[in-house]
Amino acid sequence: MNTQSILTSKRDGQALSKEEIRYWIAGVTQRSIPDYQTAAWLMAVTLRGMSPAEMLDLTLAMRDSGERLDLSHLSGGISLDKHSTGGVGDKTTLVVVPMLASLGVSVLKMSGRGLGYSGGTVDKLEAIPGFRTDLAPQEAIAQVEKIGAALISQTARLAPADGILYALRDVTATVESIPLIASSIMCKKLAAGASRIVLDVKVGRGAFMKTLDEGRRLANALVAIGSSAGVPTSALLTSMDEPLGFAVGNALEVSEAIEVLQNRADIDTRFRNLCVDLVAHSLLVTGKATDTQEGRVKAENSLVSGSAARKFEEIVRAQGGPGSLRATEESLPMAAAIDEVRATTSGTVTGIDAEAIGRLAVAMGAGRISKSDTIDPSVGILLKAKTASVIRRGDSLASLHSRVSDASRRTEYADALRQAYRIEVVSTLPKRLPSLILESVG
């Protein structure tokens, strides 16, 4: 067995054996295979694809490239890992994890940083002064044992092969490969030791999977890998055609998550309903509810009773942040400049380009293009009008929270924001916008 023969086999579209895949991942992890050969292998996989057996073997080899956590002693042996494939304004983890923990579901949630127009949960959490995401695995497990949840950054000791491959995928035009996406997600989920996995696969303009068919393919691959590895896995396909919620940008998204947890009246109901549905599904798969209707009732109660908000407060305090939700909100950084962007026409908002909003937020400084970029946690976009909003000329579409004093640059931002909106004259309005959940798998 050698690297040249493995490269040739995959280049020619042949399936790799379990032994060949493990040999390759071992070489990647130990750095005995040079990056130029690994890059060629990544391109061959992207172009030629992988069978379900190859994807499983690749995922398990990557899982076994580092240490593995054992959560079997938590909460009667049932623990949950929730993962989103990412999108613009996706702050569901900040709401869903404390909801689940308040309902008795143990969650050790490892998240990543944002890259491109898709934000990262770790960046959002680090907008909270003092909040530590760099807990060691055993420290995180101890916190889950004590309060039911921990929100931490990915550690290099778990699935280190994935970190090496991911860095190369980012610069070799191989990010969109479903076998590589699926194995990257699932190797970390399986290494983290949860007994159940729930996946939120985003589909639409602001997601990596642009079409429902692409989303189905990825969801089916993820569920098949998890189930074949012995961990019951399910996925919800959810819409990401417009930003999720009102806020895009790290501190703004933390503030919006707190508003949802506090069950305030002026929140985006579609975002709140998505969180409730994700929690209901999670309660079902962990045996905490007999069906999704019972799960929704319990999820609603966690918000209405304030137990979810108190749990988030407890998590923040345990990880070095302020001692109360009010103190957390007051501690969030504020942008140097806030500009209202007003509509230049009247009509109904019939769509918002999530990708355009995400790219604008990155350009303003809320995200990063390369991993070495720094972000400003105070920067972002607070939408005032969403799909189905009826507006008049001069009404506010959004406020831009920026770090620049250059008036011309801020005017460019405002123009870009307006271009992301589709405003039309329509004869009728929908009585109710559809659920963000499109389908379920597993």
C-alpha atoms as one frame of an Amber mdcrd trajectory, in Angstrom:
protein
   0.000   0.000   0.000   1.352   3.425  -0.941   0.103   6.961  -1.517   0.629
   6.882  -5.288  -1.576   3.808  -5.775  -4.313   5.239  -3.526  -4.262   8.514
  -5.444  -4.424   6.668  -8.760  -7.343   4.505  -7.611  -9.451   7.457  -6.493
  -8.495   9.501  -9.564  -9.838   6.677 -11.719 -13.080   6.463  -9.762 -12.357
   3.260  -7.869 -13.614   2.651  -4.346 -10.964   2.708  -1.638 -10.804  -0.089
   0.915 -11.107   0.494   4.659  -7.392  -0.261   5.010  -6.440   2.228   2.285
  -8.529   4.978   3.877  -7.064   4.341   7.333  -3.559   4.320   5.863  -4.241
   7.664   4.206  -5.740   9.357   7.279  -2.899   8.070   9.456  -0.432   9.602
   7.005  -2.314  12.911   7.016  -2.401  13.012  10.821   1.269  12.106  11.222
   2.230  14.515   8.397   4.032  11.726   6.533   1.871  12.477   3.467   2.764
  15.899   2.059   0.084  18.534   1.586   0.386  18.481  -2.201  -0.613  14.810
  -2.299  -3.402  15.363   0.204  -4.685  18.255  -1.931  -4.706  15.980  -4.979
  -6.607  13.334  -2.997  -9.188  15.891  -1.872  -9.775  16.964  -5.469 -10.080
  13.335  -6.604 -12.722  12.708  -3.912 -14.559  15.884  -4.898 -14.658  14.910
  -8.565 -15.174  11.163  -8.208 -17.237  11.004  -5.032 -17.381   8.231  -2.453
 -19.663   5.288  -1.807 -21.596   5.129   1.499 -19.104   2.518   2.752 -16.162
   4.785   1.887 -17.786   7.754   3.643 -18.317   5.687   6.783 -14.754   4.352
   6.721 -13.383   7.866   6.182 -15.466   9.273   9.050 -14.399   6.553  11.484
 -10.743   6.878  10.510 -10.927  10.624  11.145 -12.787  10.043  14.417 -10.045
   7.668  15.552  -7.208  10.062  14.610  -7.402  11.601  18.107  -8.989  11.071
  21.481 -12.643  10.189  22.019 -14.921  11.328  24.810 -17.235   9.068  26.794
 -20.528  10.604  27.930 -22.298   7.322  28.653 -22.439   8.067  32.394 -24.445
  11.282  31.893 -28.204  11.464  32.461 -28.885   7.743  32.406 -26.646   7.211
  29.392 -28.573   9.605  27.114 -26.784  12.703  25.878 -27.336  14.820  22.785
 -25.195  16.651  20.262 -26.918  19.182  18.028 -25.214  20.513  14.911 -26.162
  23.075  12.277 -24.507  23.189   8.873 -24.485  26.975   9.204 -26.187  29.985
   7.767 -26.648  33.738   8.046 -27.864  34.792  11.488 -27.911  31.201  12.750
 -27.888  31.568  16.524 -30.042  28.523  17.333 -27.387  26.859  19.528 -27.530
  29.774  21.973 -31.264  29.173  22.436 -31.666  25.418  21.919 -28.888  24.201
  24.248 -30.164  25.992  27.384 -33.732  24.951  26.518 -32.657  21.299  26.337
 -30.523  21.479  29.475 -33.436  23.006  31.390 -35.524  19.997  30.302 -33.034
  17.419  31.530 -31.122  16.653  28.325 -27.328  16.646  28.748 -25.567  18.603
  25.987 -21.831  19.005  25.451 -21.806  21.261  22.402 -18.571  21.821  20.525
 -18.755  24.592  17.952 -16.471  26.310  15.482 -15.625  29.792  14.302 -17.218
  31.423  11.307 -15.579  31.485   7.897 -17.053  33.356   4.953 -20.638  34.554
   5.232 -21.695  31.786   7.638 -21.216  32.878  11.232 -19.619  30.750  13.951
 -21.104  29.998  17.373 -17.750  30.412  19.125 -17.418  33.957  17.748 -20.874
  34.793  19.087 -20.111  33.402  22.546 -16.797  35.263  22.719 -18.677  38.521
  22.182 -19.699  38.040  25.841 -16.874  39.537  27.951 -15.062  36.870  29.935
 -16.849  33.902  28.361 -14.443  30.960  27.996 -14.951  28.546  25.129 -11.556
  26.857  25.498 -12.581  24.418  28.230 -10.583  21.191  28.284 -12.729  18.138
  27.492 -12.755  16.853  31.079 -13.553  20.335  32.376 -16.480  20.528  29.956
 -17.727  17.079  30.974 -17.607  18.110  34.645 -19.685  21.185  33.825 -22.257
  19.077  31.978 -22.466  16.782  34.999 -23.080  19.784  37.245 -25.442  22.013
  35.225 -26.417  19.954  32.170 -24.602  21.791  29.378 -21.326  23.256  28.155
 -20.638  25.372  25.058 -17.033  25.003  23.942 -14.741  25.444  20.962 -13.446
  22.507  18.985 -10.267  21.016  20.394  -7.285  19.873  18.339  -7.226  16.649
  20.328 -10.541  15.522  18.840 -10.365  14.364  15.201  -7.097  16.204  14.403
  -7.123  14.789  10.856 -10.214  16.872  10.166  -8.442  20.094  11.099  -5.662
  19.337   8.619  -8.041  18.371   5.824 -10.372  21.315   6.469  -7.559  23.848
   6.172  -6.577  22.375   2.809 -10.170  22.144   1.561 -10.590  25.846   2.159
  -7.789  26.694  -0.304  -8.272  23.912  -2.874 -11.904  24.504  -3.968 -13.030
  21.252  -2.332 -15.272  22.652   0.431 -18.562  21.726  -1.290 -17.892  17.981
  -1.614 -20.660  16.090   0.216 -18.408  13.150   1.242 -15.902  15.609   2.705
 -18.581  17.745   4.390 -20.330  14.710   5.862 -17.173  13.072   7.178 -15.924
  16.379   8.603 -19.138  16.967  10.550 -19.686  13.425  11.728 -16.125  12.555
  12.793 -16.279  15.325  15.414 -19.815  14.428  16.487 -18.858  10.778  16.957
 -15.613  11.642  18.762 -17.533  13.892  21.161 -19.323  10.871  22.588 -23.028
  11.831  22.551 -25.540   8.982  22.383 -27.922  10.875  20.059 -27.218  13.347
  17.243 -29.681  15.877  15.794 -28.634  17.797  12.686 -30.023  21.045  11.316
 -29.192  21.012   7.598 -29.638  24.501   6.172 -30.930  24.836   2.612 -31.197
  27.973   0.493 -29.477  31.109  -0.664 -27.652  31.679   2.621 -26.499  28.062
   3.083 -23.805  25.834   1.570 -26.575  23.581   0.231 -28.442  25.848  -2.191
 -31.197  23.435  -3.265 -33.488  21.019  -1.456 -32.045  18.132  -3.464 -28.505
  18.999  -2.312 -29.751  19.287   1.252 -31.410  15.881   1.052 -28.221  14.285
  -0.251 -26.173  15.746   2.593 -28.789  14.921   5.248 -29.090  11.332   4.045
 -25.300  10.944   4.073 -25.015  12.356   7.607 -27.824  10.210   8.998 -26.461
   7.074   7.333 -22.983   7.633   8.786 -24.248   8.232  12.314 -26.648   5.311
  12.280 -24.042   2.949  10.787 -21.629   4.013  13.534 -24.172   2.982  16.163
 -25.391   6.454  17.146 -29.069   7.187  16.346 -28.971  10.249  14.102 -31.685
  12.376  12.544 -31.757  15.559  10.508 -34.139  18.423   9.871 -33.823  20.333
   6.607 -34.527  24.000   7.319 -34.868  27.052   5.103 -32.046  29.589   4.861
 -33.248  31.820   2.026 -33.371  34.868   4.284 -31.365  35.585   7.457 -32.513
  33.700  10.541 -34.044  36.133  12.986 -33.442  39.878  12.899 -29.767  40.013
  13.918 -26.646  39.239  11.876 -23.376  39.828  13.726 -21.965  38.415  16.920
 -23.010  40.694  19.789 -26.315  41.486  18.091 -27.073  37.774  17.742 -26.295
  37.090  21.406 -28.700  39.881  22.346 -31.404  38.421  20.100 -30.891  34.934
  21.554 -31.381  36.355  25.054 -34.576  38.079  23.908 -35.926  34.750  22.633
 -34.925  32.966  25.855 -36.753  35.647  27.820 -39.820  35.092  25.617 -40.172
  38.746  24.712 -43.057  39.790  22.498 -41.122  41.573  19.741 -38.981  38.623
  18.608 -38.967  36.939  15.192 -41.618  34.247  15.667 -40.283  32.063  12.829
 -36.884  31.879  14.533 -38.505  31.154  17.898 -40.697  28.456  16.353 -37.667
  26.824  14.745 -35.949  26.608  18.137 -39.097  25.086  19.652 -39.306  22.524
  16.834 -35.629  21.581  17.160 -36.039  21.081  20.903 -39.248  19.062  20.403
 -37.477  16.771  17.954 -34.527  16.410  20.319 -36.809  15.518  23.227 -38.415
  12.839  21.085 -35.134  11.182  20.075 -33.804  11.265  23.648 -36.971   9.715
  25.074 -37.987  12.870  26.977 -41.211  13.129  24.930 -43.481  10.502  23.406
 -44.176  12.592  20.292 -43.287  15.998  18.862 -46.512  17.569  20.139 -45.572
  16.738  23.734 -42.056  17.942  22.933 -43.368  21.307  21.723 -45.435  21.758
  24.879 -42.354  21.122  27.027 -40.192  23.374  24.841 -42.731  26.212  25.054
 -42.902  25.828  28.807 -39.125  26.143  29.135 -39.383  29.589  27.529 -42.583
  30.773  29.187 -41.496  29.634  32.665 -38.079  31.266  32.344 -36.212  28.016
  33.029 -34.337  28.197  29.690 -33.251  31.785  30.363 -32.039  30.834  33.834
 -30.095  27.914  32.375 -28.347  30.181  29.839 -27.497  32.543  32.680 -26.025
  29.590  34.572 -23.947  28.469  31.575 -22.565  31.975  31.006 -21.681  32.351
  34.683 -20.016  28.915  34.810 -17.844  29.754  31.801 -16.559  33.089  33.054
 -19.168  35.533  31.795 -21.360  37.983  33.731 -23.551  36.695  36.546 -26.957
  37.627  35.119 -28.713  37.985  31.781 -29.136  41.698  32.328 -25.428  42.076
  33.044 -24.626  39.981  29.965 -26.751  42.189  27.724 -25.261  45.368  29.185
 -21.716  44.037  28.724 -22.062  43.327  24.997 -19.904  45.625  22.849 -21.652
  48.358  20.867 -20.641  49.599  17.430 -19.071  53.004  16.948 -21.558  53.989
  14.233 -25.215  53.018  13.745 -26.982  54.015  10.526 -30.634  53.513   9.657
 -31.163  52.293   6.096 -34.520  53.451   4.746 -36.598  52.127   1.878 -36.620
  54.133  -1.344 -39.873  52.559  -2.522 -43.148  51.294  -1.109 -44.475  47.746
  -1.275 -44.155  44.349   0.364 -40.892  42.585   1.138 -41.074  39.412  -0.949
 -37.532  38.228  -0.235 -34.183  39.016   1.369 -30.975  37.606  -0.108 -29.391
  35.892   2.876 -26.039  35.413   1.163 -25.859  39.097   0.221 -26.625  40.086
   3.818 -23.995  37.669   5.089 -21.344  38.962   2.703 -22.181  42.541   3.662
 -21.739  41.686   7.347 -18.326  40.170   6.565 -17.302  43.262   4.577 -18.275
  45.427   7.536 -16.038  43.384   9.843 -18.470  40.922  11.469 -16.883  37.872
   9.820 -13.684  36.633   8.292 -12.559  35.643   4.809  -9.463  33.756   5.978
  -8.825  32.113   9.337  -6.228  34.734  10.235  -8.710  37.631   9.960  -9.914
  39.342  13.117 -13.552  40.246  13.645 -15.265  43.054  15.503 -17.971  41.539
  17.732 -19.922  44.812  17.810 -20.383  44.965  14.036 -23.493  43.652  12.331
 -26.904  44.224  10.805 -30.210  44.483  12.641 -33.065  43.886  10.224 -36.295
  45.822  10.798 -38.296  44.404   7.857 -38.560  40.725   6.961 -40.436  38.777
   4.280 -44.148  39.767   4.139 -43.472  43.131   5.838 -45.475  45.954   4.266
 -43.367  49.099   4.066 -43.640  52.659   2.823 -40.930  54.750   1.298 -38.801
  56.128   4.127 -39.469  53.231   6.499 -36.435  51.610   8.080 -35.253  48.376
   6.479 -32.376  47.802   8.884 -29.772  49.457  11.055 -26.105  48.970  10.184
 -23.752  48.704  13.149 -20.297  49.485  11.767 -16.806  50.401  12.910 -15.919
  52.896  10.198 -16.247  56.667  10.297 -15.890  57.059   6.515 -19.286  58.349
   5.353 -18.810  57.148   1.770 -18.044  53.620   2.944 -21.150  53.599   5.132
 -23.192  54.789   2.153 -21.868  51.826   0.167 -22.980  49.509   2.958 -26.457
  51.040   2.913 -26.739  50.642  -0.867 -25.684  46.987  -0.599 -28.311  46.412
   2.087 -31.068  47.851  -0.099 -30.005  45.667  -3.021 -30.449  42.562  -0.853
 -34.150  43.372  -0.430 -36.809  42.476  -2.979 -39.749  44.863  -2.587 -42.791
  44.447  -4.830 -46.417  45.524  -5.073 -48.547  42.450  -4.362 -52.319  42.034
  -4.330 -52.541  39.578  -1.435 -50.431  38.676   1.568 -49.977  35.188   2.993
 -52.041  34.655   6.142 -49.110  32.858   7.713 -45.547  32.285   6.610 -44.613
  28.579   6.283 -42.483  26.802   8.855 -38.734  27.013   8.349 -38.615  23.213
   8.614 -38.807  21.746   5.119 -38.341  18.004   5.720 -36.998  15.499   8.217
 -34.640  12.580   7.646 -34.124   9.658   9.986
